[in-house]
Coordinates of N, CA and C in Angstrom, one line a residue:
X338 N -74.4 -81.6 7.6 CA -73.9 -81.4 8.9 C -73.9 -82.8 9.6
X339 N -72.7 -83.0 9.9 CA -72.7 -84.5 10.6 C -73.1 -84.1 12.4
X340 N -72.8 -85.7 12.8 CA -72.9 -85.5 14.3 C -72.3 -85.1 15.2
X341 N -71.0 -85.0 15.1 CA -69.7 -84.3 15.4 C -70.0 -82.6 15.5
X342 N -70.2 -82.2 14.3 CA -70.6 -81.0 14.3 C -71.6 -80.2 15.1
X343 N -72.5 -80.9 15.0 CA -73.9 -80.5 15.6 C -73.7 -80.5 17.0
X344 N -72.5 -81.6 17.7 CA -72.3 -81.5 19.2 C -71.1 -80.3 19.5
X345 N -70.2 -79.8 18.7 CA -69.8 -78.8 18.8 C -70.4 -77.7 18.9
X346 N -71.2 -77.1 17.8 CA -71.8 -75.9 17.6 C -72.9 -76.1 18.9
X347 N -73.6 -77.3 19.4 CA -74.6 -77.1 20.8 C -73.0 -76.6 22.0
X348 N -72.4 -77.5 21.4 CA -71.0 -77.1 23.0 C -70.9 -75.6 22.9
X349 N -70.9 -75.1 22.0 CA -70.3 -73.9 21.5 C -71.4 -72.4 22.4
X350 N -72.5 -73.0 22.0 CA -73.9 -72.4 22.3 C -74.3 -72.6 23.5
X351 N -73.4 -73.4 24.4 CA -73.9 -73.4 25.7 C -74.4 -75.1 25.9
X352 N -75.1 -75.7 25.7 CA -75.5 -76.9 26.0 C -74.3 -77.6 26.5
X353 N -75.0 -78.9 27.6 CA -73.7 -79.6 28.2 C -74.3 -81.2 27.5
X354 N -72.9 -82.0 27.9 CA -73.1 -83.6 27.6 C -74.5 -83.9 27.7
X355 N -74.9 -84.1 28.9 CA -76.2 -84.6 29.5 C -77.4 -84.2 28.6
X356 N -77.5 -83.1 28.2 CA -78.6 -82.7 27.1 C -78.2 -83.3 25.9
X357 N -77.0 -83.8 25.3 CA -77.0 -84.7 24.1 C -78.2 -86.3 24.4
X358 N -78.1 -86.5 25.4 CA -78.7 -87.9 25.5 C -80.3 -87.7 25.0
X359 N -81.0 -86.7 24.9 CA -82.1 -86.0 24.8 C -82.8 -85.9 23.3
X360 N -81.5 -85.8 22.4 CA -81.5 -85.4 20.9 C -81.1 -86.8 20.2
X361 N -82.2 -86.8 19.3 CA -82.1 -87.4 17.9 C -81.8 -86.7 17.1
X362 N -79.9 -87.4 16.8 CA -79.1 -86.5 16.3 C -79.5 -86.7 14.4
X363 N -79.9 -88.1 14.2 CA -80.2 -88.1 12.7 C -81.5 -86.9 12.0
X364 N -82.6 -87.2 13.1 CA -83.6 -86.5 12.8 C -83.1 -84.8 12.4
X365 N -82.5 -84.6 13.8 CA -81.9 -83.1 13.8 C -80.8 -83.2 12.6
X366 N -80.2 -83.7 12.2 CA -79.3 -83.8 10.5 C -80.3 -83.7 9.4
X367 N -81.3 -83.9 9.6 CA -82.1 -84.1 8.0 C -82.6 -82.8 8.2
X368 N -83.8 -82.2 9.6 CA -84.2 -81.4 9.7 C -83.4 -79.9 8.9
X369 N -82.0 -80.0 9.6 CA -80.8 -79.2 8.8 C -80.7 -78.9 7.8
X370 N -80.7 -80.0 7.3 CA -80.1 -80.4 5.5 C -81.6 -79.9 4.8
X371 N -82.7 -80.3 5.3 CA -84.3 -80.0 4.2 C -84.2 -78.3 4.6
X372 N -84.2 -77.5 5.2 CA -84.5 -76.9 5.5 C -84.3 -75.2 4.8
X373 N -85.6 -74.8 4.5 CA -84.9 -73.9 3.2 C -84.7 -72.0 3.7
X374 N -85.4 -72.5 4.7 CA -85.0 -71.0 5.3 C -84.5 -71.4 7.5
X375 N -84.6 -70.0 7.7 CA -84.7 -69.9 9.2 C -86.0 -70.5 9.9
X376 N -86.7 -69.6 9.1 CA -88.5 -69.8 9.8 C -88.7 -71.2 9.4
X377 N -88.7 -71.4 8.5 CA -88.6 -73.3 7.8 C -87.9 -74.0 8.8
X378 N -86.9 -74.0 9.5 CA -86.0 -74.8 10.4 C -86.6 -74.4 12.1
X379 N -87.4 -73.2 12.2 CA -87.5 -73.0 13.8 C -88.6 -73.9 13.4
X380 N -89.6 -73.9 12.5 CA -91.2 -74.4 12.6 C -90.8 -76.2 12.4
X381 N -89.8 -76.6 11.9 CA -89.7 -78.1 12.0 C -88.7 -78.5 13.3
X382 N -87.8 -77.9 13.5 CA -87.5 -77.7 15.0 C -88.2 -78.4 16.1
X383 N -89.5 -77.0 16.0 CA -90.3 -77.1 17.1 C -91.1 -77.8 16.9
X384 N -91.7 -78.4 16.1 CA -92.4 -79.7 15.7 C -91.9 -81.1 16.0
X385 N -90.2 -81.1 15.8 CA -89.7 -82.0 16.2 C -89.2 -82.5 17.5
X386 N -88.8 -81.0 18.4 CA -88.0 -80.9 19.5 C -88.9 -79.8 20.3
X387 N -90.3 -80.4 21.2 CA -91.5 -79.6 21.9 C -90.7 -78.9 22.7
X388 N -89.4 -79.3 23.5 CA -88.4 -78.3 24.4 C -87.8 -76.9 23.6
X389 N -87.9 -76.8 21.9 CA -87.0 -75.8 21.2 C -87.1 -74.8 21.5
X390 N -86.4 -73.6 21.8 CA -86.3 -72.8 21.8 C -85.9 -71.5 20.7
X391 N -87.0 -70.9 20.7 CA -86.9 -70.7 19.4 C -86.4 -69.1 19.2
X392 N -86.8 -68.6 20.3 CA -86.1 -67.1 20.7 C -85.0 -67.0 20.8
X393 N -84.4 -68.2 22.0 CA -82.9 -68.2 22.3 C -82.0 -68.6 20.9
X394 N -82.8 -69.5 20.5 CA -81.8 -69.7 18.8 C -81.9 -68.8 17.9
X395 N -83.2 -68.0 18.1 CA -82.8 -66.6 16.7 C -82.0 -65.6 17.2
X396 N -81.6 -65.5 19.0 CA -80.9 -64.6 19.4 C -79.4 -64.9 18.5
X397 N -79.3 -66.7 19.3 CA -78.0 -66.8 19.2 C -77.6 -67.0 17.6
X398 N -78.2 -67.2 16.6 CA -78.0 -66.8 15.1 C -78.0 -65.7 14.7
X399 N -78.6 -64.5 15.3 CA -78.8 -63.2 15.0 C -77.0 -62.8 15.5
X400 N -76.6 -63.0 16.2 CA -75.1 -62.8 17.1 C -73.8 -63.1 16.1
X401 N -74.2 -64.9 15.8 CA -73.3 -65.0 15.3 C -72.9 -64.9 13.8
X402 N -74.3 -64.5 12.8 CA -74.2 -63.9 11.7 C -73.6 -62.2 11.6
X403 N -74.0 -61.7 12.9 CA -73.4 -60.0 13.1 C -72.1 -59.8 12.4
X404 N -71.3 -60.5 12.8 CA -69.9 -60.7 12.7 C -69.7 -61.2 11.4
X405 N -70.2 -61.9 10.9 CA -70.2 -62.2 9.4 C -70.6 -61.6 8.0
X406 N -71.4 -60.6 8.7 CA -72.7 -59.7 7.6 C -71.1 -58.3 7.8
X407 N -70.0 -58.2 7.9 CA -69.4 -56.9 8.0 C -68.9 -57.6 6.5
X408 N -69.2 -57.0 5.3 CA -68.4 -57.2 3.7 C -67.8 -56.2 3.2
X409 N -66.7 -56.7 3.1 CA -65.8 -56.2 2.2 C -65.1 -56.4 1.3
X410 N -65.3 -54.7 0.4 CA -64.9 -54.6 -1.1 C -63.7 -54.9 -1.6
X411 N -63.7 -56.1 -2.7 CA -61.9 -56.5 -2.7 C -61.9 -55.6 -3.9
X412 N -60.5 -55.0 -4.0 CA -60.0 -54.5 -5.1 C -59.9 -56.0 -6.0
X413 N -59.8 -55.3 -7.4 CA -59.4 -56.2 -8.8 C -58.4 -57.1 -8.2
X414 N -57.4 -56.3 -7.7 CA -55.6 -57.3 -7.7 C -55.9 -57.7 -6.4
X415 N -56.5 -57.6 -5.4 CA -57.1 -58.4 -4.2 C -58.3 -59.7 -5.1
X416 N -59.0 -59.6 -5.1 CA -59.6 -60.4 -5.9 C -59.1 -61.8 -6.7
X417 N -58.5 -61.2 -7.8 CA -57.5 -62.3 -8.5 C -56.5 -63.0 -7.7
X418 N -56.2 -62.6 -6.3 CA -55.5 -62.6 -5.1 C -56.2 -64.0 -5.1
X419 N -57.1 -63.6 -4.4 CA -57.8 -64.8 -3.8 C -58.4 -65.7 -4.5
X420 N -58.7 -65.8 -5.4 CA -59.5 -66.4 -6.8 C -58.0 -67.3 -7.5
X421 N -56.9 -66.9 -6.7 CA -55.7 -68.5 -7.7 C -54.9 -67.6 -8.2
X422 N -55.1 -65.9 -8.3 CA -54.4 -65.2 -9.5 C -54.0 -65.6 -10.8
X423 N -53.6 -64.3 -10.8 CA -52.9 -64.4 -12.9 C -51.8 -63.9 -13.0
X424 N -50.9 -64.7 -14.1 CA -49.7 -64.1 -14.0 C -50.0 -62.3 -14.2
X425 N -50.6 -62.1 -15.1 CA -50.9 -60.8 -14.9 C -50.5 -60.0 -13.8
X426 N -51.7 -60.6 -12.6 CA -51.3 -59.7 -11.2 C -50.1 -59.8 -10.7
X427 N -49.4 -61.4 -11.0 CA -48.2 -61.5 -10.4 C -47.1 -60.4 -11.2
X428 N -47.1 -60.7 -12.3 CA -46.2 -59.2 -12.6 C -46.4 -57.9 -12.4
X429 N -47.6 -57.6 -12.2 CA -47.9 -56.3 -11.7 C -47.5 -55.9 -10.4
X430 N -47.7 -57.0 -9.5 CA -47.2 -57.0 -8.2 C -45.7 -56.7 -7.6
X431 N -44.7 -57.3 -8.7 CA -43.7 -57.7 -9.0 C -42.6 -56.7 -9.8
X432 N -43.2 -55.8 -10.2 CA -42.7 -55.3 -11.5 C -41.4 -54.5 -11.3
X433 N -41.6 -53.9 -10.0 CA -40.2 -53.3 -9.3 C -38.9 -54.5 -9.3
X434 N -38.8 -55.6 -8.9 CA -37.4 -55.8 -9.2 C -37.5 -56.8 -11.1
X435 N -38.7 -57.1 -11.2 CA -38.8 -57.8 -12.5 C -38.0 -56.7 -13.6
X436 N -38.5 -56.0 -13.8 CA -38.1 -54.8 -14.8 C -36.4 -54.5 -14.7
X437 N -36.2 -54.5 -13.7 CA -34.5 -54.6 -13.4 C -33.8 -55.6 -13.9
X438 N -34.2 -57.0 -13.4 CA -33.5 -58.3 -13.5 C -33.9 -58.3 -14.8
X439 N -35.0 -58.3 -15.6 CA -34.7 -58.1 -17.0 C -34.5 -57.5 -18.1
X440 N -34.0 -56.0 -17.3 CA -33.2 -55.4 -18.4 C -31.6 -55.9 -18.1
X441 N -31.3 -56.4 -17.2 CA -29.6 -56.8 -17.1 C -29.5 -57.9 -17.6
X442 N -30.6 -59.0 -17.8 CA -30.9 -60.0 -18.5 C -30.9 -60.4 -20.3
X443 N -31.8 -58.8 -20.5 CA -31.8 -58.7 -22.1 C -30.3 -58.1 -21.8
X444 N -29.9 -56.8 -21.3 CA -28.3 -56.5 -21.6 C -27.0 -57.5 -21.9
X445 N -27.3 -58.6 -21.3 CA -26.1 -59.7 -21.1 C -26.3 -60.8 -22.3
X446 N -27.4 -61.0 -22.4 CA -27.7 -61.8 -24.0 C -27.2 -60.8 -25.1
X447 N -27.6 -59.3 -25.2 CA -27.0 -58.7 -26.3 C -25.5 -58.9 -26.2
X448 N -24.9 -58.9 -25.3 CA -23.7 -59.0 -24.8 C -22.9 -60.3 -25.8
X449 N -23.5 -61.0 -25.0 CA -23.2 -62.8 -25.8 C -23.5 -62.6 -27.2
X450 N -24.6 -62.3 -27.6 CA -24.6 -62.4 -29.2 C -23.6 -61.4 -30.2
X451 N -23.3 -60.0 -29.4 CA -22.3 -59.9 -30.2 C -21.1 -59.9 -29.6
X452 N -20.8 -60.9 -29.2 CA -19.3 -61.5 -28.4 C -19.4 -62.3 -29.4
X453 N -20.8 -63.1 -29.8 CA -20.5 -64.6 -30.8 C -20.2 -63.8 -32.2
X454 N -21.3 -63.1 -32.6 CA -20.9 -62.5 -34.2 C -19.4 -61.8 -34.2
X455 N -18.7 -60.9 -33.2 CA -17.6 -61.2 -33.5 C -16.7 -61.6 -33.9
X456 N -16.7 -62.8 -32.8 CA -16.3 -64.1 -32.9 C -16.3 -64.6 -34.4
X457 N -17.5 -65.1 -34.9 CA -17.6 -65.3 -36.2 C -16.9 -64.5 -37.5
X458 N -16.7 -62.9 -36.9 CA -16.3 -62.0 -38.1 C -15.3 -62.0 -37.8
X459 N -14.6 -62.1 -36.7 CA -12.8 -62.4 -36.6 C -12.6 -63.5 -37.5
X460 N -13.0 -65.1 -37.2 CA -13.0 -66.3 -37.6 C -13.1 -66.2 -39.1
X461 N -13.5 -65.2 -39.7 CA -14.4 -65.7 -41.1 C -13.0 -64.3 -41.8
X462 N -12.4 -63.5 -41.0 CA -11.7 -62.6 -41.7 C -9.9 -63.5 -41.5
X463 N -9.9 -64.3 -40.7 CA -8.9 -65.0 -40.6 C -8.6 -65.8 -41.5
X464 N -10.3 -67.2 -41.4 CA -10.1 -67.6 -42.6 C -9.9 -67.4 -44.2
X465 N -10.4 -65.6 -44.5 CA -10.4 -65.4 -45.6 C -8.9 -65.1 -46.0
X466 N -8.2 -64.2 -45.0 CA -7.1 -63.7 -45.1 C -6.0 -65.1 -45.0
X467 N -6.3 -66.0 -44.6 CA -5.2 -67.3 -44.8 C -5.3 -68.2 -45.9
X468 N -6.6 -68.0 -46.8 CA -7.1 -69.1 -47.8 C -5.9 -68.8 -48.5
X469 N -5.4 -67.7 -49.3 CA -4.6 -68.1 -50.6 C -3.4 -68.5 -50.3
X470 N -2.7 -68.4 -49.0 CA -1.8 -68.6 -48.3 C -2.1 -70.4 -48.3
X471 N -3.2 -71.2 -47.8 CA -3.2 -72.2 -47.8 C -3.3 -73.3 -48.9
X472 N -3.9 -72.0 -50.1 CA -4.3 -72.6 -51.4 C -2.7 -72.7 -52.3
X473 N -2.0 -71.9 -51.9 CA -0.1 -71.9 -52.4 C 0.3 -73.3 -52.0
X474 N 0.1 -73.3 -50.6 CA 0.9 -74.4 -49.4 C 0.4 -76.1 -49.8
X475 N -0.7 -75.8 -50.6 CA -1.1 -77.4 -51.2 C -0.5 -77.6 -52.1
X476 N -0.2 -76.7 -53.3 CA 0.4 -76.9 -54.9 C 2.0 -76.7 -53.9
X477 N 2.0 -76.4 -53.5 CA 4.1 -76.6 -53.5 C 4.4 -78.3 -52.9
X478 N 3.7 -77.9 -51.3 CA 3.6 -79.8 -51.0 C 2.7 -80.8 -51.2
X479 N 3.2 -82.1 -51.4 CA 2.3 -82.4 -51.9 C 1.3 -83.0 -50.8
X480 N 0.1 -83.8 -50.8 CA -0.7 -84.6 -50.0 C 0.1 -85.9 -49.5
X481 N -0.7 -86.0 -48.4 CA -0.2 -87.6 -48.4 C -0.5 -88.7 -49.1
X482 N -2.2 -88.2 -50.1 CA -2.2 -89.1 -50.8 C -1.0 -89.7 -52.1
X483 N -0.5 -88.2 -52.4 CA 0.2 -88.1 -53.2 C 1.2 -89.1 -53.3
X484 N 1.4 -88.8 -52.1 CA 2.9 -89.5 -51.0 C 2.7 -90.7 -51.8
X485 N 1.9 -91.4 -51.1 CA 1.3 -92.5 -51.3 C 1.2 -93.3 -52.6
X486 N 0.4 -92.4 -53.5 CA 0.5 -93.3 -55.1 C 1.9 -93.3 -55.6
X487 N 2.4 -91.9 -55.7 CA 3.9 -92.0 -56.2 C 4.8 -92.7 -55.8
X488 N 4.7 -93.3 -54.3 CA 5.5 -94.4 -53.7 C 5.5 -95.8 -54.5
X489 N 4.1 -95.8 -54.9 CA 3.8 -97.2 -55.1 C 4.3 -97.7 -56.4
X490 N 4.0 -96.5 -57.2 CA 4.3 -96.2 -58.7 C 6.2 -97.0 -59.0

């Protein structure tokens, strides 16, 4: 707890400027920092600060812990919530439009794949059905290599 703080939380608690000039704010920072309980901090407190008040400070700690001591139970998917989550939760959370978007998703790939195997089995029944047609069309004309040596010949 810095010094900053420590003048807030007194602002907070009632104390004004003019009472800071009063406090040794380092003393009161270490006192803070060592200190392993409540009763541990009123008895070095008052040891250090003979003005402390030690009633008015368990009042006003007793107050402002009230409000903090109300706990509550997180569910698992609240939990993972807070803790960074997991995709896990995120899909579970999710699942309503996820489950849609990827069954139209997987539908449209099956789509494509057999748009493409089609594709292939048109392609592959064309090329079969044209081979002997093209295998004739070589022996009648000749190549250009043909062209070629016989010219030279």
């Amino acid at each position: 707890m810095n010094e900053q703080k420590i003048k807030e939380e007194l602002i907070a608690a009632g104390a004004t400027e003019d009472m800071f000039e009063k406090i040794d704010f380092a003393k009161f920072e270490e006192i803070f920092d060592n200190a392993s309980s409540i009763d541990d901090l009123c008895r070095k407190m008052k040891a250090a600060f003979p003005d402390f008040d030690e009633d008015n400070f368990r009042t006003t700690i007793q107050a402002q812990t009230a409000d903090s001591e109300k706990i509550e139970e997180l569910s698992d998917d609240s939990l993972e919530g807070v803790a960074g989550g997991s995709a896990g939760s995120w899909l579970n959370k999710n699942k309503d439009w996820i489950i849609p978007v990827g069954l139209i998703l997987a539908a449209g790939a099956a789509y494509m794949v057999t748009k493409y195997v089609n594709y292939r089995k048109e392609a592959n029944w064309t090329a079969e059905k044209l081979r002997p047609k093209l295998v004739e069309t070589n022996k009648i004309q000749p190549s250009a290599a043909q062209i070629n040596t016989e010219a030279k010949v």
